[in-house]
Tab-separated table of C-alpha atoms in Angstrom:
chain	number	residue	atom	x	y	z
A	1	UNK	CA	43.412	74.569	-26.237
A	2	UNK	CA	44.701	76.574	-28.785
A	3	UNK	CA	45.550	73.593	-31.026
A	4	UNK	CA	42.347	72.078	-30.643
A	5	UNK	CA	40.653	75.654	-31.517
A	6	UNK	CA	42.791	75.930	-34.619
A	7	UNK	CA	41.930	72.330	-35.595
A	8	UNK	CA	38.658	72.890	-35.012
A	9	UNK	CA	38.805	76.106	-37.521
A	10	UNK	CA	40.504	74.066	-40.325
A	11	UNK	CA	38.154	71.334	-39.848
A	12	UNK	CA	35.225	73.813	-40.369
A	13	UNK	CA	36.760	75.710	-43.170
A	14	UNK	CA	37.709	72.361	-45.250
A	15	UNK	CA	34.357	70.703	-44.723
A	16	UNK	CA	32.858	74.582	-45.722
A	17	UNK	CA	35.269	75.588	-48.347
A	18	UNK	CA	32.740	75.660	-51.476
A	19	UNK	CA	30.163	77.701	-49.542
A	20	UNK	CA	32.903	80.129	-47.766
A	21	UNK	CA	33.768	81.143	-51.174
A	22	UNK	CA	30.491	81.724	-52.312
A	23	UNK	CA	29.908	83.844	-49.338
A	24	UNK	CA	33.238	85.661	-50.174
A	25	UNK	CA	32.451	86.300	-53.658
A	26	UNK	CA	28.960	87.058	-52.837
A	27	UNK	CA	30.117	89.910	-50.485
A	28	UNK	CA	32.673	91.393	-53.004
A	29	UNK	CA	29.896	91.190	-55.658
A	30	UNK	CA	27.487	93.331	-53.373
A	31	UNK	CA	30.765	95.823	-52.274
A	32	UNK	CA	31.122	96.583	-56.040
A	33	UNK	CA	27.269	96.917	-56.857
A	34	UNK	CA	26.024	98.915	-53.875
A	35	UNK	CA	28.201	101.374	-51.528
A	36	UNK	CA	25.117	100.713	-48.796
A	37	UNK	CA	26.625	96.910	-48.211
A	38	UNK	CA	29.502	97.445	-46.614
A	39	UNK	CA	28.910	99.706	-43.693
A	40	UNK	CA	28.601	99.395	-40.127
A	41	UNK	CA	24.882	100.186	-40.115
A	42	UNK	CA	24.383	97.455	-42.523
A	43	UNK	CA	26.121	95.224	-40.899
A	44	UNK	CA	24.152	95.488	-37.649
A	45	UNK	CA	21.194	95.478	-39.819
A	46	UNK	CA	21.944	92.176	-41.058
A	47	UNK	CA	22.963	90.930	-37.688
A	48	UNK	CA	19.342	91.623	-36.642
A	49	UNK	CA	17.800	90.048	-39.764
A	50	UNK	CA	19.611	86.835	-39.888
A	51	UNK	CA	19.225	86.248	-36.139
A	52	UNK	CA	15.623	84.685	-36.271
A	53	UNK	CA	16.691	82.276	-39.051
A	54	UNK	CA	19.871	81.391	-37.042
A	55	UNK	CA	17.495	80.478	-34.174
A	56	UNK	CA	15.269	78.228	-36.296
A	57	UNK	CA	18.146	76.988	-38.332
A	58	UNK	CA	20.297	75.606	-35.127
A	59	UNK	CA	16.715	73.675	-34.426
A	60	UNK	CA	16.511	72.802	-37.747
A	61	UNK	CA	19.859	71.105	-37.965
A	62	UNK	CA	19.399	68.738	-34.950
A	63	UNK	CA	15.749	67.417	-36.800
A	64	UNK	CA	17.433	67.287	-40.344
A	65	UNK	CA	20.614	65.420	-38.859
A	66	UNK	CA	17.992	62.960	-37.485
A	67	UNK	CA	16.881	62.547	-41.074
A	68	UNK	CA	13.384	64.564	-40.268
A	69	UNK	CA	11.870	68.036	-41.408
A	70	UNK	CA	9.970	70.313	-39.342
A	71	UNK	CA	7.739	72.632	-41.290
A	72	UNK	CA	5.667	74.025	-37.933
A	73	UNK	CA	8.626	76.237	-36.942
A	74	UNK	CA	7.205	79.228	-38.739
A	75	UNK	CA	3.805	78.516	-37.065
A	76	UNK	CA	5.444	78.424	-33.794
A	77	UNK	CA	7.001	82.063	-34.302
A	78	UNK	CA	3.096	83.174	-34.760
A	79	UNK	CA	1.962	81.262	-31.807
A	80	UNK	CA	4.510	82.309	-29.375
A	81	UNK	CA	4.415	85.787	-30.367
A	82	UNK	CA	0.993	86.477	-30.300
A	83	UNK	CA	0.488	84.600	-27.384
A	84	UNK	CA	3.042	86.618	-25.597
A	85	UNK	CA	1.979	89.890	-27.122
A	86	UNK	CA	-1.832	89.134	-26.097
A	87	UNK	CA	-0.886	88.293	-22.436
A	88	UNK	CA	1.102	91.488	-22.213
A	89	UNK	CA	-0.793	93.999	-23.810
A	90	UNK	CA	-4.496	92.489	-23.606
A	91	UNK	CA	-4.652	90.338	-20.281
A	92	UNK	CA	-1.809	92.922	-18.521
A	93	UNK	CA	0.505	89.947	-17.125
A	94	UNK	CA	4.236	91.493	-16.266
A	95	UNK	CA	6.358	90.975	-19.320
A	96	UNK	CA	8.838	88.177	-18.306
A	97	UNK	CA	5.275	86.221	-17.604
A	98	UNK	CA	3.837	87.037	-20.896
A	99	UNK	CA	7.406	85.966	-22.605
A	100	UNK	CA	7.404	82.468	-20.649
A	101	UNK	CA	4.028	81.815	-21.437
A	102	UNK	CA	4.397	82.281	-25.101
A	103	UNK	CA	7.554	80.589	-24.954
A	104	UNK	CA	5.784	77.692	-23.115
A	105	UNK	CA	3.169	77.572	-25.848
A	106	UNK	CA	5.806	77.213	-28.672
A	107	UNK	CA	7.824	74.423	-26.842
A	108	UNK	CA	4.653	72.282	-26.571
A	109	UNK	CA	4.076	72.345	-29.942
A	110	UNK	CA	7.365	70.708	-30.471
A	111	UNK	CA	6.872	68.408	-27.986
A	112	UNK	CA	3.511	67.440	-29.561
A	113	UNK	CA	5.787	67.158	-32.887
A	114	UNK	CA	8.003	64.865	-30.646
A	115	UNK	CA	5.547	62.720	-28.895
A	116	UNK	CA	3.744	61.994	-32.252
A	117	UNK	CA	6.833	61.361	-34.554
A	118	UNK	CA	8.670	59.205	-31.547
A	119	UNK	CA	5.904	57.166	-30.820
A	120	UNK	CA	4.214	56.088	-34.449
A	121	UNK	CA	5.586	55.732	-37.997
A	122	UNK	CA	3.771	58.817	-39.324
A	123	UNK	CA	6.814	60.791	-41.329
A	124	UNK	CA	7.867	64.019	-39.620
A	125	UNK	CA	6.708	65.778	-42.908
A	126	UNK	CA	2.968	64.648	-42.455
A	127	UNK	CA	3.195	65.535	-38.576
A	128	UNK	CA	4.511	68.916	-38.792
A	129	UNK	CA	2.632	70.123	-41.770
A	130	UNK	CA	-0.660	69.408	-39.844
A	131	UNK	CA	1.111	71.412	-36.506
A	132	UNK	CA	1.967	74.081	-38.659
A	133	UNK	CA	-1.581	74.426	-40.142
A	134	UNK	CA	-2.945	74.068	-36.002
A	135	UNK	CA	-0.633	76.681	-35.207
A	136	UNK	CA	-1.570	79.107	-38.016
A	137	UNK	CA	-5.066	78.410	-36.909
A	138	UNK	CA	-4.597	79.171	-33.220
A	139	UNK	CA	-2.513	82.329	-33.906
A	140	UNK	CA	-5.780	83.532	-35.925
A	141	UNK	CA	-8.419	82.371	-33.637
A	142	UNK	CA	-6.486	84.041	-30.588
A	143	UNK	CA	-5.773	87.377	-32.318
A	144	UNK	CA	-9.228	87.424	-34.241
A	145	UNK	CA	-6.894	88.178	-36.822
A	146	UNK	CA	-5.975	91.806	-35.122
A	147	UNK	CA	-2.553	93.151	-34.819
A	148	UNK	CA	-1.188	93.140	-31.546
A	149	UNK	CA	1.137	96.206	-30.541
A	150	UNK	CA	3.845	95.869	-27.937
A	151	UNK	CA	5.452	98.491	-26.670
A	152	UNK	CA	7.071	97.962	-23.601
A	153	UNK	CA	10.569	98.554	-23.309
A	154	UNK	CA	11.335	95.384	-21.317
A	155	UNK	CA	10.028	93.544	-24.291
A	156	UNK	CA	11.126	95.381	-27.163
A	157	UNK	CA	14.645	95.635	-25.764
A	158	UNK	CA	15.187	91.849	-26.968
A	159	UNK	CA	14.475	92.974	-30.152
A	160	UNK	CA	16.529	96.249	-30.506
A	161	UNK	CA	18.478	96.617	-27.466
A	162	UNK	CA	22.064	96.940	-27.325
A	163	UNK	CA	25.166	96.380	-24.952
A	164	UNK	CA	28.317	98.049	-25.292
A	165	UNK	CA	27.499	99.413	-28.318
A	166	UNK	CA	26.782	95.908	-29.860
A	167	UNK	CA	23.138	94.610	-30.427
A	168	UNK	CA	21.789	92.227	-27.882
A	169	UNK	CA	20.614	89.689	-30.581
A	170	UNK	CA	24.670	89.353	-31.590
A	171	UNK	CA	25.056	87.883	-28.045
A	172	UNK	CA	22.140	86.053	-28.044
A	173	UNK	CA	23.005	83.780	-31.385
A	174	UNK	CA	26.548	83.681	-30.054
A	175	UNK	CA	25.056	81.554	-26.869
A	176	UNK	CA	22.685	79.661	-29.169
A	177	UNK	CA	25.394	78.669	-31.535
A	178	UNK	CA	27.906	77.651	-29.051
A	179	UNK	CA	25.484	75.439	-26.896
A	180	UNK	CA	23.541	73.707	-29.878
A	181	UNK	CA	27.419	73.183	-31.329
A	182	UNK	CA	28.522	71.687	-27.597
A	183	UNK	CA	25.362	69.643	-27.658
A	184	UNK	CA	26.427	67.897	-30.693
A	185	UNK	CA	29.943	67.588	-30.216
A	186	UNK	CA	30.649	67.185	-26.720
A	187	UNK	CA	27.624	65.173	-25.437
A	188	UNK	CA	26.649	61.659	-25.434
A	189	UNK	CA	23.169	62.866	-26.904
A	190	UNK	CA	24.862	64.511	-29.796
A	191	UNK	CA	26.677	61.443	-30.600
A	192	UNK	CA	23.246	59.414	-30.275
A	193	UNK	CA	21.637	62.089	-32.598
A	194	UNK	CA	24.568	61.663	-35.197
A	195	UNK	CA	24.070	57.809	-34.881
A	196	UNK	CA	20.436	57.538	-35.102
A	197	UNK	CA	20.234	59.977	-38.494
A	198	UNK	CA	22.992	57.445	-39.705
A	199	UNK	CA	20.962	54.462	-38.945
A	200	UNK	CA	17.961	54.438	-36.964
A	201	UNK	CA	17.776	50.421	-36.574
A	202	UNK	CA	21.362	50.020	-35.559
A	203	UNK	CA	21.056	52.719	-33.068
A	204	UNK	CA	18.162	50.928	-31.346
A	205	UNK	CA	20.045	47.767	-31.359
A	206	UNK	CA	22.901	49.223	-29.822
A	207	UNK	CA	21.020	50.541	-27.117
A	208	UNK	CA	20.283	54.070	-27.997
A	209	UNK	CA	16.871	55.469	-27.038
A	210	UNK	CA	15.511	56.444	-30.384
A	211	UNK	CA	12.245	57.795	-29.391
A	212	UNK	CA	13.802	59.746	-26.539
A	213	UNK	CA	16.460	61.489	-28.837
A	214	UNK	CA	13.726	62.073	-31.191
A	215	UNK	CA	11.373	63.712	-28.834
A	216	UNK	CA	14.394	66.229	-27.162
A	217	UNK	CA	15.128	67.028	-30.970
A	218	UNK	CA	11.843	68.043	-31.723
A	219	UNK	CA	11.469	69.914	-28.531
A	220	UNK	CA	14.520	71.711	-29.142
A	221	UNK	CA	13.265	72.675	-32.681
A	222	UNK	CA	9.984	74.303	-30.936
A	223	UNK	CA	11.804	76.090	-28.395
A	224	UNK	CA	14.448	77.638	-30.450
A	225	UNK	CA	11.414	78.861	-32.609
A	226	UNK	CA	9.626	80.214	-30.096
A	227	UNK	CA	12.760	82.409	-28.896
A	228	UNK	CA	12.799	83.724	-32.228
A	229	UNK	CA	9.136	84.327	-31.919
A	230	UNK	CA	9.870	86.708	-28.918
A	231	UNK	CA	12.923	88.261	-30.947
A	232	UNK	CA	10.280	88.987	-33.900
A	233	UNK	CA	7.848	90.761	-31.791
A	234	UNK	CA	10.445	92.755	-29.796
A	235	UNK	CA	12.189	93.862	-33.246
A	236	UNK	CA	9.070	94.854	-35.099
A	237	UNK	CA	6.680	95.665	-32.034
A	238	UNK	CA	3.666	93.982	-33.349
A	239	UNK	CA	2.406	90.580	-33.473
A	240	UNK	CA	0.131	89.256	-36.350
A	241	UNK	CA	-1.009	85.572	-37.364
A	242	UNK	CA	1.067	85.729	-40.134
A	243	UNK	CA	4.436	86.021	-38.436
A	244	UNK	CA	7.199	83.430	-39.313
A	245	UNK	CA	4.955	82.910	-42.659
A	246	UNK	CA	7.780	81.095	-44.864
A	247	UNK	CA	10.411	81.171	-42.113
A	248	UNK	CA	10.343	77.152	-42.100
A	249	UNK	CA	11.978	77.361	-46.010
A	250	UNK	CA	14.762	79.898	-44.973
A	251	UNK	CA	15.748	77.626	-42.037
A	252	UNK	CA	15.819	74.584	-44.204
A	253	UNK	CA	17.734	76.280	-47.233
A	254	UNK	CA	20.418	77.570	-44.825
A	255	UNK	CA	20.794	74.292	-42.929
A	256	UNK	CA	21.053	71.919	-46.662
A	257	UNK	CA	23.399	74.769	-47.968
A	258	UNK	CA	25.652	74.669	-44.873
A	259	UNK	CA	26.148	70.771	-45.759
A	260	UNK	CA	23.746	69.041	-43.482
A	261	UNK	CA	22.689	65.891	-45.329
A	262	UNK	CA	18.841	65.533	-45.810
A	263	UNK	CA	19.198	62.004	-45.565
A	264	UNK	CA	20.437	62.692	-41.798
A	265	UNK	CA	23.764	61.640	-39.681
A	266	UNK	CA	26.027	64.273	-41.310
A	267	UNK	CA	26.057	68.185	-40.734
A	268	UNK	CA	27.173	70.563	-38.239
A	269	UNK	CA	26.227	73.954	-36.283
A	270	UNK	CA	29.258	75.466	-37.924
A	271	UNK	CA	28.157	74.598	-41.580
A	272	UNK	CA	24.492	75.894	-40.701
A	273	UNK	CA	25.918	79.496	-39.316
A	274	UNK	CA	27.364	79.832	-42.808
A	275	UNK	CA	24.555	78.796	-44.608
A	276	UNK	CA	22.433	81.416	-42.462
A	277	UNK	CA	24.805	84.226	-43.595
A	278	UNK	CA	24.613	83.610	-46.714
A	279	UNK	CA	20.846	83.307	-46.988
A	280	UNK	CA	20.691	86.407	-44.797
A	281	UNK	CA	23.276	88.511	-46.962
A	282	UNK	CA	21.735	87.466	-50.216
A	283	UNK	CA	18.543	88.676	-48.918
A	284	UNK	CA	20.038	91.911	-47.579
A	285	UNK	CA	21.789	92.279	-50.927
A	286	UNK	CA	18.746	91.832	-52.855
A	287	UNK	CA	16.857	94.562	-51.057
A	288	UNK	CA	19.613	97.062	-51.056
A	289	UNK	CA	19.349	96.867	-54.902
A	290	UNK	CA	15.953	97.169	-55.191
A	291	UNK	CA	14.990	93.472	-56.780
A	292	UNK	CA	11.314	93.090	-56.221
A	293	UNK	CA	10.188	90.444	-53.529
A	294	UNK	CA	8.400	88.347	-56.211
A	295	UNK	CA	11.924	87.862	-57.977
A	296	UNK	CA	13.197	86.970	-54.206
A	297	UNK	CA	11.429	84.293	-53.867
A	298	UNK	CA	12.368	83.017	-57.206
A	299	UNK	CA	16.106	83.369	-56.469
A	300	UNK	CA	15.876	81.691	-52.830
A	301	UNK	CA	13.592	78.736	-54.558
A	302	UNK	CA	16.787	78.448	-56.779
A	303	UNK	CA	19.129	78.520	-54.186
A	304	UNK	CA	17.379	75.835	-52.267
A	305	UNK	CA	17.434	73.736	-55.271
A	306	UNK	CA	20.972	73.742	-55.654
A	307	UNK	CA	21.648	73.414	-52.102
A	308	UNK	CA	19.538	69.995	-52.242
A	309	UNK	CA	21.002	68.980	-55.679
A	310	UNK	CA	24.574	69.239	-53.935
A	311	UNK	CA	23.570	67.144	-51.387
A	312	UNK	CA	22.121	64.876	-53.626
A	313	UNK	CA	25.372	64.422	-55.637
A	314	UNK	CA	27.318	63.925	-52.317
A	315	UNK	CA	25.138	61.316	-51.233
A	316	UNK	CA	25.296	59.639	-54.492
A	317	UNK	CA	29.021	59.723	-54.342
A	318	UNK	CA	29.596	58.465	-50.706
A	319	UNK	CA	27.154	55.550	-52.015
A	320	UNK	CA	29.301	54.689	-54.989
A	321	UNK	CA	32.423	55.234	-52.925
A	322	UNK	CA	30.836	52.531	-50.357
A	323	UNK	CA	30.164	50.105	-53.064
A	324	UNK	CA	33.298	50.350	-54.700
A	325	UNK	CA	35.130	49.833	-51.657
A	326	UNK	CA	32.589	46.638	-50.974
A	327	UNK	CA	33.186	45.242	-54.259
A	328	UNK	CA	37.273	46.031	-53.929
A	329	UNK	CA	37.181	43.832	-50.649
A	330	UNK	CA	35.615	40.769	-52.064
A	331	UNK	CA	37.662	40.973	-55.101
């Protein structure tokens, strides 16, 4: 068991060595630039900040591994947060029922994506772009463009509570990371996801139910995004129609930065976790340094471009190696 764990850690470090070095350099730089960075208080603050993106990024990893994209996750945060908060504050439902209602609505958005994408040839980009706008519209209609306050302790506990001195969100993200990593690495479904992302046609011929795999992946993405919506409300005590605006970009950046190929078939949850931490610490550091939010968007955009370019270089390198191997065999 120890040998297996040790080997897994070695493989993780080997696959993500570049980004890990970047993370170390980033942390050292911020430690030198501001004395507010390397503190226990800021550590817990970073944990709370990255939790939302980690939920989204874990789901996005499944989607991108399949060769797709999910632009609707930010809107799912808004739908889930607004519906759950409204059901509790306006309708008067018990907190657990209100939360479950919101999660159900968010998951249904993922299911709608999955049904359309798995049963038609419409690209995931177009489908999720449409549901992104639909979700935003639903959140606006439901809230009448108002802010919904949520002050119920059982709800806010999930956003700001702690157990044994550690944020509840730390336990939750560990559970999500372990579960999603287990699905990808230890189940037949995970193998089918990698296979489908690598070669969809070959997967169909080998007997893999590609439609079912695709449906599951988008439902999972919607479900994890809905959990992020609940936690967002629990942390901010409010729900608004603009919740999660742009969150999909953070998730995509973290996934690609963590080594998952945009063309599908290659990637890992461990890489995504590192990508999320890098994005989270980068944003936290810019806030501590007082960098204007407009410039933060610029920096984040540059990071996404760099990540996509690295993915492109890797893909080109793999294709070139495969071509050379094929030519070598023929010779």
